[in-house]
Coordinates of C-alpha atoms in Angstrom, one line a residue:
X1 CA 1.1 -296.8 157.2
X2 CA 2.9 -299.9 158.7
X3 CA 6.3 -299.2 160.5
X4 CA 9.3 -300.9 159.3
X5 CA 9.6 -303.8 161.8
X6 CA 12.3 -303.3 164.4
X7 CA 14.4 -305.8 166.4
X8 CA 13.4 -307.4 169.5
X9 CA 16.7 -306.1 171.2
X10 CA 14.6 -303.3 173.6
X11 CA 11.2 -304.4 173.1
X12 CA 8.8 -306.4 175.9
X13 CA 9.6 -309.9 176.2
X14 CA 6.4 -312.0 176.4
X15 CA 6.5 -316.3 178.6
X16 CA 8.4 -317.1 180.9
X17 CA 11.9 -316.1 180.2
X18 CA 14.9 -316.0 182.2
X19 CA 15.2 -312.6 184.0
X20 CA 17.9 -310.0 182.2
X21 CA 21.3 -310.0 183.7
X22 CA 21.1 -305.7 183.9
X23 CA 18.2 -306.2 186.0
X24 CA 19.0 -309.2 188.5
X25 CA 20.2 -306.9 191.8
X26 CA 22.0 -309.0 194.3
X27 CA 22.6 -307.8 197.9
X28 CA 23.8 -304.2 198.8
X29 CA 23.3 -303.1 194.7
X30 CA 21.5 -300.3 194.1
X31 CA 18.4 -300.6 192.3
X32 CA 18.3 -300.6 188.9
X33 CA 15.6 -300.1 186.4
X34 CA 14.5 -301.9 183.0
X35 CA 14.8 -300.0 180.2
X36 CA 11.3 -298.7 180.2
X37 CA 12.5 -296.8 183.5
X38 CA 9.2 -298.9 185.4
X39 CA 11.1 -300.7 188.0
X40 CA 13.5 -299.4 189.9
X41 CA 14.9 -296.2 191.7
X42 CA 16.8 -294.8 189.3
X43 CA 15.1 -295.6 186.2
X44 CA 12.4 -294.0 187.8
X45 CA 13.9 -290.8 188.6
X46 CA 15.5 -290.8 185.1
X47 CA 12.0 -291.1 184.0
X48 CA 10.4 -288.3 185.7
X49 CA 13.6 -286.4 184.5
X50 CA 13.1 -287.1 180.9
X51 CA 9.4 -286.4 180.9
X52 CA 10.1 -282.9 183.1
X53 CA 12.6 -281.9 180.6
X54 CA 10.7 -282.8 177.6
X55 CA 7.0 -281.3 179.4
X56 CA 9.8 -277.5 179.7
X57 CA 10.9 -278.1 176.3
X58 CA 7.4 -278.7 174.9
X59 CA 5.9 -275.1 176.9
X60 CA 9.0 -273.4 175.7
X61 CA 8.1 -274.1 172.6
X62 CA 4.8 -272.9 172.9
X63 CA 6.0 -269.8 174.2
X64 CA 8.2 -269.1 170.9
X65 CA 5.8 -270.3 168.8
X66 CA 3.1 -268.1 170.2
X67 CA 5.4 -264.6 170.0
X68 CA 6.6 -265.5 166.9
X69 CA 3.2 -265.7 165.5
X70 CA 2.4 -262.6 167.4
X71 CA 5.0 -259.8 166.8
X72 CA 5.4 -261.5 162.9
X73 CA 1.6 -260.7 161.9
X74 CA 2.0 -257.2 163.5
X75 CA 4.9 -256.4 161.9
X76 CA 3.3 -257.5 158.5
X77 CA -0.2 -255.3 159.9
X78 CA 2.1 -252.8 160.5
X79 CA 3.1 -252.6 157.3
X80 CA -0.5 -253.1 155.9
X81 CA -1.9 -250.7 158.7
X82 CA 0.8 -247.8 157.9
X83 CA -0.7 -247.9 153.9
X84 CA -4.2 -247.8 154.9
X85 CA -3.5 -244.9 157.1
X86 CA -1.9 -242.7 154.4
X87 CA -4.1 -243.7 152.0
X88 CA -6.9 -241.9 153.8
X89 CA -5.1 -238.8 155.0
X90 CA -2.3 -238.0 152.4
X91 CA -2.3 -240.7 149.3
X92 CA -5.5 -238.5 147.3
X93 CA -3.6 -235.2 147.5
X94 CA -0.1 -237.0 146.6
X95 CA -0.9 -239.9 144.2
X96 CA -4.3 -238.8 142.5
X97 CA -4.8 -235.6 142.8
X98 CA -8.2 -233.6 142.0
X99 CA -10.0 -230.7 142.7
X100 CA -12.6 -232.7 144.4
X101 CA -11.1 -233.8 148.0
X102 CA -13.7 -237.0 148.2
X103 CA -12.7 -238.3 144.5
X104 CA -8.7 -238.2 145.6
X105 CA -9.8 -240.7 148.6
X106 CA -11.9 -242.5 146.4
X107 CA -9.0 -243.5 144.3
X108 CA -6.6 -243.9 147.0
X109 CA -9.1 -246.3 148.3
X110 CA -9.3 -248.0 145.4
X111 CA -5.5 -249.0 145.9
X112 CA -5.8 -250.0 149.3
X113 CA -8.6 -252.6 147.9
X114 CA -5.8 -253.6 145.6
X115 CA -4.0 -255.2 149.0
X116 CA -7.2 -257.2 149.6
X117 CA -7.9 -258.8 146.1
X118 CA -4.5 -259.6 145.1
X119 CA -4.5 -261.9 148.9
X120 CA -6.3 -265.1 146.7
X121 CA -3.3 -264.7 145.2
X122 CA -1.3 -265.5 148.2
X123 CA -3.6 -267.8 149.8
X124 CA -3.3 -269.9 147.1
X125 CA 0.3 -270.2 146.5
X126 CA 1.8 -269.8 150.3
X127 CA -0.9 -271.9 151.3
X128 CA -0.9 -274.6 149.1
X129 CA 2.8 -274.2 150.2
X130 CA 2.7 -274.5 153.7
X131 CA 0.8 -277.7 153.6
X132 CA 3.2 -279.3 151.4
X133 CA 6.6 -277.8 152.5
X134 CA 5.9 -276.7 156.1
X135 CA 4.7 -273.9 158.0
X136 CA 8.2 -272.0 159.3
X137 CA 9.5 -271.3 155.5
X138 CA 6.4 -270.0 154.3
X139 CA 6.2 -267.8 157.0
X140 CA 10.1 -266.2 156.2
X141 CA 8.9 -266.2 152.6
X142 CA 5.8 -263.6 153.4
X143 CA 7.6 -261.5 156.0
X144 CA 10.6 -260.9 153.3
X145 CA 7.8 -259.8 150.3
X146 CA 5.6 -257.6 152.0
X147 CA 8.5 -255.7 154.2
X148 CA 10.5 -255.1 150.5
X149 CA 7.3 -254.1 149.3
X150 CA 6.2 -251.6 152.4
X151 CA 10.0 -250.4 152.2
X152 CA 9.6 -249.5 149.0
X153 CA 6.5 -247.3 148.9
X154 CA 8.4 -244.9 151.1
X155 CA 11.2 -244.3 148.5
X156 CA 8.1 -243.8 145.6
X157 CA 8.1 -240.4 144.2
X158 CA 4.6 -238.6 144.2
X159 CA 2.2 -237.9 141.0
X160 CA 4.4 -234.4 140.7
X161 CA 7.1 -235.8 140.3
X162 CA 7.1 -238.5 138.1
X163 CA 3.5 -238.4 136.8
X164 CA 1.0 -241.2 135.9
X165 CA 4.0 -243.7 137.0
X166 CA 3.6 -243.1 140.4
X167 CA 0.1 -244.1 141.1
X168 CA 0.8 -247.3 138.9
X169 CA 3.9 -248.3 140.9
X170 CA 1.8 -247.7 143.8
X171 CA -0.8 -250.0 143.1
X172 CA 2.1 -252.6 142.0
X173 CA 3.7 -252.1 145.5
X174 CA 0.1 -252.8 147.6
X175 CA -0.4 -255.6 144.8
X176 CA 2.6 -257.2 146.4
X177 CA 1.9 -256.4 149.6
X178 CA -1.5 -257.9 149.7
X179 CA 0.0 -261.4 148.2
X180 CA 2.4 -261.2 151.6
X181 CA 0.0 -260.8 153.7
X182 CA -3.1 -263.5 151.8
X183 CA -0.1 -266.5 152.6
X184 CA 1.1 -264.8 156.0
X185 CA -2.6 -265.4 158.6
X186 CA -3.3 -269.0 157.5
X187 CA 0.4 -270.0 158.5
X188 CA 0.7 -267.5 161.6
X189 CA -2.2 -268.8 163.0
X190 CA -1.3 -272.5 162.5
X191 CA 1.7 -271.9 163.8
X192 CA 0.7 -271.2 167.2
X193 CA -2.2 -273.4 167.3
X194 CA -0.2 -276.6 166.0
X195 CA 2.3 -276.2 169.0
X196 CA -0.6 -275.5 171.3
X197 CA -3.5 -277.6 172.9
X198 CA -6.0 -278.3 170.3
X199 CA -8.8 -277.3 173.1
X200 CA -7.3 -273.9 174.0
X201 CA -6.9 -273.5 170.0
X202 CA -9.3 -270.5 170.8
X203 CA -6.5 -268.6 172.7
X204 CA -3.4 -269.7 171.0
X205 CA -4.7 -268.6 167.1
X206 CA -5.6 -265.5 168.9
X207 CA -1.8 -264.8 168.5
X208 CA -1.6 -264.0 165.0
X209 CA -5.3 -261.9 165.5
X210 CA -3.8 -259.6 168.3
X211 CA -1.7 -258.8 165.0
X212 CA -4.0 -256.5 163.2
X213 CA -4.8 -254.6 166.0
X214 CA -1.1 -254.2 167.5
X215 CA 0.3 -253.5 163.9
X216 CA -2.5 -251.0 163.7
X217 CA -1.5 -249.6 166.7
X218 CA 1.9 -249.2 165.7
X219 CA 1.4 -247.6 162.3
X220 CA -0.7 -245.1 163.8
X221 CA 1.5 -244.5 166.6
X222 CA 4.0 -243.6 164.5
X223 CA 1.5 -241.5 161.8
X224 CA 0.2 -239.8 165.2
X225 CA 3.9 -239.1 166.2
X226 CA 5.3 -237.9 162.9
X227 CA 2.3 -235.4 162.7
X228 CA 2.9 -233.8 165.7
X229 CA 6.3 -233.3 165.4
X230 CA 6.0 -231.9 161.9
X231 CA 4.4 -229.5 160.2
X232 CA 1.7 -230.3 157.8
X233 CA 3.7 -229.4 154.8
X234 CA 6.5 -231.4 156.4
X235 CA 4.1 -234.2 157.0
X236 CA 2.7 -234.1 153.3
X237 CA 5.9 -233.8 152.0
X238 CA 8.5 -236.6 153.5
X239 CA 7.1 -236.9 156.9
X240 CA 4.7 -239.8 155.7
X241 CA 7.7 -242.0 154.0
X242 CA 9.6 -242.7 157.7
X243 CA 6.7 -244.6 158.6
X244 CA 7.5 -246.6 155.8
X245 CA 10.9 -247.0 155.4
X246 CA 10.9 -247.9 159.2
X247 CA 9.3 -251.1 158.4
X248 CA 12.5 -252.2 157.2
X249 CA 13.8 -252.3 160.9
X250 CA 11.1 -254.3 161.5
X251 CA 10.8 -257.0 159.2
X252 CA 14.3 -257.7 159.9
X253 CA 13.6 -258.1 163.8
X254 CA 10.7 -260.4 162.6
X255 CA 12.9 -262.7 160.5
X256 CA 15.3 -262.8 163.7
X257 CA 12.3 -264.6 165.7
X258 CA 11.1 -266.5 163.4
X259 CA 14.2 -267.8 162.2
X260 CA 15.1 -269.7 165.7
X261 CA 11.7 -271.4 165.3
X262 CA 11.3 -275.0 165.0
X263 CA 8.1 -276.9 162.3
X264 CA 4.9 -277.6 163.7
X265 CA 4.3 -280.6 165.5
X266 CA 1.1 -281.6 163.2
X267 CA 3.1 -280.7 160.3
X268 CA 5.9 -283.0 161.7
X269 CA 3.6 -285.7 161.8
X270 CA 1.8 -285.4 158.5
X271 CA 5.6 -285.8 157.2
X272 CA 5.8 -288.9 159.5
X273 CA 2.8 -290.6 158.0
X274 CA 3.8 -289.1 154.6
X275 CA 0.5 -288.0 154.6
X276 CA 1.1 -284.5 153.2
X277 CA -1.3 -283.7 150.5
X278 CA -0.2 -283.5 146.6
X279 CA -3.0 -280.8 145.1
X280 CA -3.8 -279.6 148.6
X281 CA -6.0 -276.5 146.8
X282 CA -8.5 -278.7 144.3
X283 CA -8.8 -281.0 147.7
X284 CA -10.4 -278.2 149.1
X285 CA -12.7 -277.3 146.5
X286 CA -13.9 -280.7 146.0
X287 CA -13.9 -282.1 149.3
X288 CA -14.7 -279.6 151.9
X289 CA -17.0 -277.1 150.0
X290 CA -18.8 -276.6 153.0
X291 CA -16.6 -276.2 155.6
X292 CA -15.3 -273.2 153.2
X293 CA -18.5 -271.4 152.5
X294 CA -19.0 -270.7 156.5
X295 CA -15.3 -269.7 156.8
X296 CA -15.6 -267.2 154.1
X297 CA -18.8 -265.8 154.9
X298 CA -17.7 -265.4 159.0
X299 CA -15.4 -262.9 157.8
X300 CA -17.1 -260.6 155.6
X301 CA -18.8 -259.4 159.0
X302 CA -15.5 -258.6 161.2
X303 CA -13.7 -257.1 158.1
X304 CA -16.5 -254.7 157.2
X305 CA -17.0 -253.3 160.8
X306 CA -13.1 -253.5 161.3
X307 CA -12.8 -251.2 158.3
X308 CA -15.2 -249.0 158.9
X309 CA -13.7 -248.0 162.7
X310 CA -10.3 -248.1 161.9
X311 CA -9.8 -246.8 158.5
X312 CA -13.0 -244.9 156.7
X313 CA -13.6 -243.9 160.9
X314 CA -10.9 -241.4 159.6
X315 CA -12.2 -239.7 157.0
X316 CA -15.6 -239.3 158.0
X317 CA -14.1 -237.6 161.3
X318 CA -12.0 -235.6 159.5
X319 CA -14.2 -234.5 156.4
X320 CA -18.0 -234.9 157.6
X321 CA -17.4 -234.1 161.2
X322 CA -14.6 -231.5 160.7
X323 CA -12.6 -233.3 163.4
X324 CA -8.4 -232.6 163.5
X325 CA -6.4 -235.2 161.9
X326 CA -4.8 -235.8 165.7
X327 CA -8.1 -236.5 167.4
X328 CA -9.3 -239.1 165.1
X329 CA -6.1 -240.9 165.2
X330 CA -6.2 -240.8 168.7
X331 CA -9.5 -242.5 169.0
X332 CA -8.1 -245.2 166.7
X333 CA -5.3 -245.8 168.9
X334 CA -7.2 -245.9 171.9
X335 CA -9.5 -248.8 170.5
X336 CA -6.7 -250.6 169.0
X337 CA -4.8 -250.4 172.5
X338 CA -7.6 -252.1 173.9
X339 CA -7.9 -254.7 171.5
X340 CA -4.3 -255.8 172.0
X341 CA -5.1 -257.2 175.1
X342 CA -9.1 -257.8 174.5
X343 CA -8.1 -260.1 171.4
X344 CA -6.9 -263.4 173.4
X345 CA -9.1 -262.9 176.2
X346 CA -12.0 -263.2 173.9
X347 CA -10.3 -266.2 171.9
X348 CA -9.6 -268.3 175.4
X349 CA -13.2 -267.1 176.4
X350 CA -14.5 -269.0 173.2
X351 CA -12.9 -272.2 174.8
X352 CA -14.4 -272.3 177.7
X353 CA -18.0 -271.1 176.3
X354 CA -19.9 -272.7 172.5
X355 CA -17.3 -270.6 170.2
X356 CA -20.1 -270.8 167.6
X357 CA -22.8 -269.3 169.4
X358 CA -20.0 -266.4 171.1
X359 CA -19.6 -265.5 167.5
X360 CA -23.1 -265.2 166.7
X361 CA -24.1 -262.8 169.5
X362 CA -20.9 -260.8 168.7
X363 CA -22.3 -260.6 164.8
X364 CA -25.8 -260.0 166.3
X365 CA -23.7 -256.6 168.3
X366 CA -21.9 -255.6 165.1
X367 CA -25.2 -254.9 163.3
X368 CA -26.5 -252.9 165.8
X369 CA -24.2 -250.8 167.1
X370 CA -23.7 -248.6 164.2
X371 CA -27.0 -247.3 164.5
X372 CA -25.9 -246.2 168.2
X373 CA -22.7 -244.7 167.2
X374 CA -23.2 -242.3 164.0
X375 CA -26.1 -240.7 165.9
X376 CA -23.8 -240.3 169.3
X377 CA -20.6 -239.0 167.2
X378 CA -22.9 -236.2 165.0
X379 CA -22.2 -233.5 167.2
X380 CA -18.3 -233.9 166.2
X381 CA -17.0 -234.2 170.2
X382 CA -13.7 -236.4 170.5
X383 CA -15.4 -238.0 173.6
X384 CA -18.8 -239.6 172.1
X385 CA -16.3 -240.6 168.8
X386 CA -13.6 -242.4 170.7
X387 CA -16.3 -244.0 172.8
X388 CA -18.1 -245.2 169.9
X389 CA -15.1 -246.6 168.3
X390 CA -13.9 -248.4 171.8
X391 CA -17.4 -250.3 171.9
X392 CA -17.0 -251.2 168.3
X393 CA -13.1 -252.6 168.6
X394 CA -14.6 -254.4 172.1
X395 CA -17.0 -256.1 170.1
X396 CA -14.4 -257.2 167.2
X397 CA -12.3 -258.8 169.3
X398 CA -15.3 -261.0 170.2
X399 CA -15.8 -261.6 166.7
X400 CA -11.7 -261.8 165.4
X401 CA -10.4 -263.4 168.7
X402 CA -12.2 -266.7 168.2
X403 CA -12.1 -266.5 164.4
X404 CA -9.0 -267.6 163.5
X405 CA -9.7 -271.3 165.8
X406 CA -13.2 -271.4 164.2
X407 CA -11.8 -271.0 160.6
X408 CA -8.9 -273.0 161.1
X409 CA -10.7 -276.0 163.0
X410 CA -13.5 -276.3 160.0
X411 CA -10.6 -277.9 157.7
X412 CA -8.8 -281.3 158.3
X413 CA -4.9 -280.8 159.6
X414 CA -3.9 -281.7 156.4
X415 CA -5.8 -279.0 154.6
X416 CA -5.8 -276.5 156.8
X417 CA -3.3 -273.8 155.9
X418 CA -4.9 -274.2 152.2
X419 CA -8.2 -274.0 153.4
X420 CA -7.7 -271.5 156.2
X421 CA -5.8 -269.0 153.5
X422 CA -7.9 -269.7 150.8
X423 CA -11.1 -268.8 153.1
X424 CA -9.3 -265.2 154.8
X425 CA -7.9 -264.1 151.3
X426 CA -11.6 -265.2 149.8
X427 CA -13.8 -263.3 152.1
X428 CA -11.4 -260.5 152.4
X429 CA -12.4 -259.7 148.4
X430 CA -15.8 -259.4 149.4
X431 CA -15.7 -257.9 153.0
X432 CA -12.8 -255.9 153.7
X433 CA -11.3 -254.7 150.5
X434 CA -14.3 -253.2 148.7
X435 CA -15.6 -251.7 152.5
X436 CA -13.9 -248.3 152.4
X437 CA -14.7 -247.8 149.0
X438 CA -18.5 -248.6 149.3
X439 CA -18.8 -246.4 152.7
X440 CA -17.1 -243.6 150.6
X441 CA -19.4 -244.1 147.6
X442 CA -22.6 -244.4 149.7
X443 CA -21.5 -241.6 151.7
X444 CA -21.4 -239.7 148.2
X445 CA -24.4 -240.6 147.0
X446 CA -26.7 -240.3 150.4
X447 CA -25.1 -237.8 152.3
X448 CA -26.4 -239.9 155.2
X449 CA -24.6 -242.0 157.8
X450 CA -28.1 -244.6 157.5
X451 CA -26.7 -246.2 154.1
X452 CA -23.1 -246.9 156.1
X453 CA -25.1 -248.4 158.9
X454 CA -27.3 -250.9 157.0
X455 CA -24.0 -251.9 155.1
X456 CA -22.5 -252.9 158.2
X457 CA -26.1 -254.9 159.5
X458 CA -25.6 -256.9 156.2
X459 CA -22.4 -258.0 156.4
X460 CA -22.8 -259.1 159.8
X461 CA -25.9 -261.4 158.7
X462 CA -23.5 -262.9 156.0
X463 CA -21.1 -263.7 159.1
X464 CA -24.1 -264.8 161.1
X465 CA -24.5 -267.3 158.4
X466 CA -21.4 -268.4 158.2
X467 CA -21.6 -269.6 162.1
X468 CA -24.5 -271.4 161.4
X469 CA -22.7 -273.6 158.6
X470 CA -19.6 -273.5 160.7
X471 CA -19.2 -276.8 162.8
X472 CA -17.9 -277.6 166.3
X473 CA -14.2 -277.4 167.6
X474 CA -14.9 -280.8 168.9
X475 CA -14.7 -282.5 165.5
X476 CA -10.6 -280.7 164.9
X477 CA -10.0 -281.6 168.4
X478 CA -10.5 -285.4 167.9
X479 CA -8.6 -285.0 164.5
X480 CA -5.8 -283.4 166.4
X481 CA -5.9 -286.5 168.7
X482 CA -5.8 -289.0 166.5
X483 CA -3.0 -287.5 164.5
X484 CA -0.6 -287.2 167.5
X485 CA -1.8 -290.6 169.0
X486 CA 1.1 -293.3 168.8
X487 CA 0.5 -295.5 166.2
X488 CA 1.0 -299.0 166.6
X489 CA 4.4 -300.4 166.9
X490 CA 6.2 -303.4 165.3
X491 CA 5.4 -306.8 166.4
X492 CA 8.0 -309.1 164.3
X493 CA 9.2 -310.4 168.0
X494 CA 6.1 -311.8 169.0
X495 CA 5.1 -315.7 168.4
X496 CA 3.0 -316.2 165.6
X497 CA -0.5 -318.0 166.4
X498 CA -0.6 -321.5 165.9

């Protein structure tokens, strides 16, 4: 795209000219400077002044960005975290009840999967949205839905109350709240990366991945807190809903954040260039297949594993292991803890070392370990269990730190909240959603922790593939570049060749 040409009145003079009145100093001025603040005393300073003030702006800027993304994915994991909890300790007794214990957590998995398939849903319109209308008002737009939706839940009357209703309108609510969340990571990430340097992208798209794990935290802070204070009746019967209706204060502390937030500077530029893309989603199918198959299939490994030691962790404590409800939330917390502050260590560690080949020893670990730690938990200690779950959080984060840069950096800028959504919502159908209701099933069917084990080992192959498709951050750095480069200015003012 050519710029509109400009007047000469500012720009470079070129042959000899005459020199310019507002530079010509005579004895005893003080020096002056052109305009371009290169000659001179006090163009100079005013120089170094401008590009001081615009260097604190720019790393303020950062700094907002990067909370933003940050505390707004928590808050939304919160709210996702807070269901997922409650689904395995009091949704089967409250929403499907049944004789058999196992089938009530069955079904109220079944919901929970709900959140994951209806995310294609929300990858594909928030993030066909955010590449055509910006990243910041997508971002409002999924905080709003899934904290009305979390909200909510807590004011839904049980299955004894208003019957068959109430598991429907459940399922509605974690519909809603999975579409939130499917348009809420492509844009969260992005916007920390996109005000960041593209070759830290590694630490600053850890931001919105410290989110799971802090909104985790959160949600079973509070579930941890609420059951200690109350009974277990009171607990089953309204102690559950404050953990919900809290999210309400929340949300609304999110919106304040994001709200004083500037767009993205890539995004600013791709409106610059008017190069924002028109069907942004078929674009992605038909030009970048590849770059979408390896950022799918380096999911399905993290999800499963994070699944299986954060949420199902909890009912096999509690049911195969006869473990207190307490104890196995407080292993959880203790991992997740951890992982708050493990998460962007191991994303800014994947910029200094080959993030590909960080990822695929971390994938390598995830297959393994389960067949360390259902053997060391058997005996039903807290000690050997909150271990276990610690060394399998420690090596997620060396999986989910990095992953957000290597999924976002396999699409071009002006694809890349489309294909980054589309590839999280995606692989989060086939890895996360459907994981605690296989590892209840095979638990079912086997009676044997081997089946759970081997499930994990798969899914981190599938991820291991992924990495090996994946390409080099390299490649989005150079894009990056070239997109913020200055382009070319006018040159109407300069003689035309003879």
């Amino acid at each position: 795209m050519h710029d509109t040409p400009k007047s000469d009145a500012g720009a470079p003079r070129h042959g000899p000219e005459a020199p310019r009145s507002d530079t010509a100093a005579t004895p005893g001025d003080t020096p002056r400077s052109h305009t371009d603040g290169s000659v001179g005393t006090v163009g100079t300073v005013c120089s170094d002044s401008t590009a001081a003030t615009a260097a604190t702006a720019k790393a303020s800027g950062v700094r907002r960005a990067f909370i933003a993304s940050l505390t707004g994915t928590a808050l939304e994991w919160y709210d996702f975290a807070v269901y997922s909890a409650a689904a395995a300790l009091v949704f089967g007794d409250l929403f499907f009840p049944s004789e058999d214990p196992l089938t009530g957590t069955l079904l109220a998995f079944s919901t929970y999967a709900v959140g994951y398939v209806s995310r294609p849903l929300g990858g594909f319109v928030f993030g066909r949205l955010g590449d055509v209308i910006g990243r910041k008002k997508v971002l409002i737009a999924t905080l709003v839905l899934i904290g009305v939706a979390t909200f909510l839940i807590g004011l839904l009357p049980a299955y004894g109350t208003i019957g068959v209703a109430a598991p429907i309108a459940l399922v509605v609510l974690r519909f809603a709240q999975g579409v939130g969340v499917g348009g809420e990571w492509g844009g969260a990430v992005l916007l920390s990366s996109e005000f960041g340097d593209s070759r830290r992208r590694g630490f600053y798209a850890s931001a919105a991945q410290v989110g799971p794990p802090a909104g985790n935290l959160l949600a079973n802070g509070v579930l941890a807190a609420l059951g200690a204070l109350l009974t277990e009746a009171q607990f089953e019967s309204w102690g559950w809903r404050v953990a919900f209706l809290f999210s309400g204060v929340l949300v609304g502390f999110g919106l304040w954040i994001r709200a004083k937030l500037e767009e993205t500077p890539v995004f600013k530029a791709m409106e610059a260039e008017q190069s924002r893309p028109q069907t942004p989603i078929r674009e992605v199918f038909t030009t970048q297949p590849r770059a979408l198959t390896a950022a799918i299939l380096c999911r399905v490994g993290p999800d499963v594993l994070y699944a299986m030691f954060t949420v199902f962790v909890l009912t096999y404590a509690t049911q195969e292991l006869d473990m207190s409800r307490g104890s196995a939330l407080a292993a959880v917390l203790i991992g997740s803890s951890v992982q708050v502050f493990l998460m962007p260590l191991a994303g800014a560690l994947s910029d200094r070392v080959n993030r590909r080949l960080l990822y695929g020893i971390s994938a390598i670990a995830a297959a393994v370990w389960p067949f360390v730690f259902f053997p060391m938990a058997a005996d039903g200690s807290w000690l050997p269990l909150a271990a276990g779950v610690l060394v399998a959080l420690v090596i997620h984060c060396c999986l989910y730190g990095p992953q957000a840069a290597f999924i976002a950096e396999q699409f071009s800028p002006r694809l890349r909240y489309t294909g980054s959504s589309l590839a999280y919502t995606l692989a989060g159908i086939i890895g996360g959603a459907i994981a605690p209701l296989l590892f209840t099933t095979l638990l079912s069917a086997y009676d044997s922790w081997v089946p759970l084990a081997l499930y994990i080992a798969l899914a981190s192959a599938i991820s291991l593939v992924g990495v090996l498709l994946g390409r080099n951050p390299e490649a989005a750095v150079d894009e990056d570049a070239q997109l913020a480069a200055p382009k070319p200015q006018a040159t109407a003012h300069l003689p035309l060749p003879r």
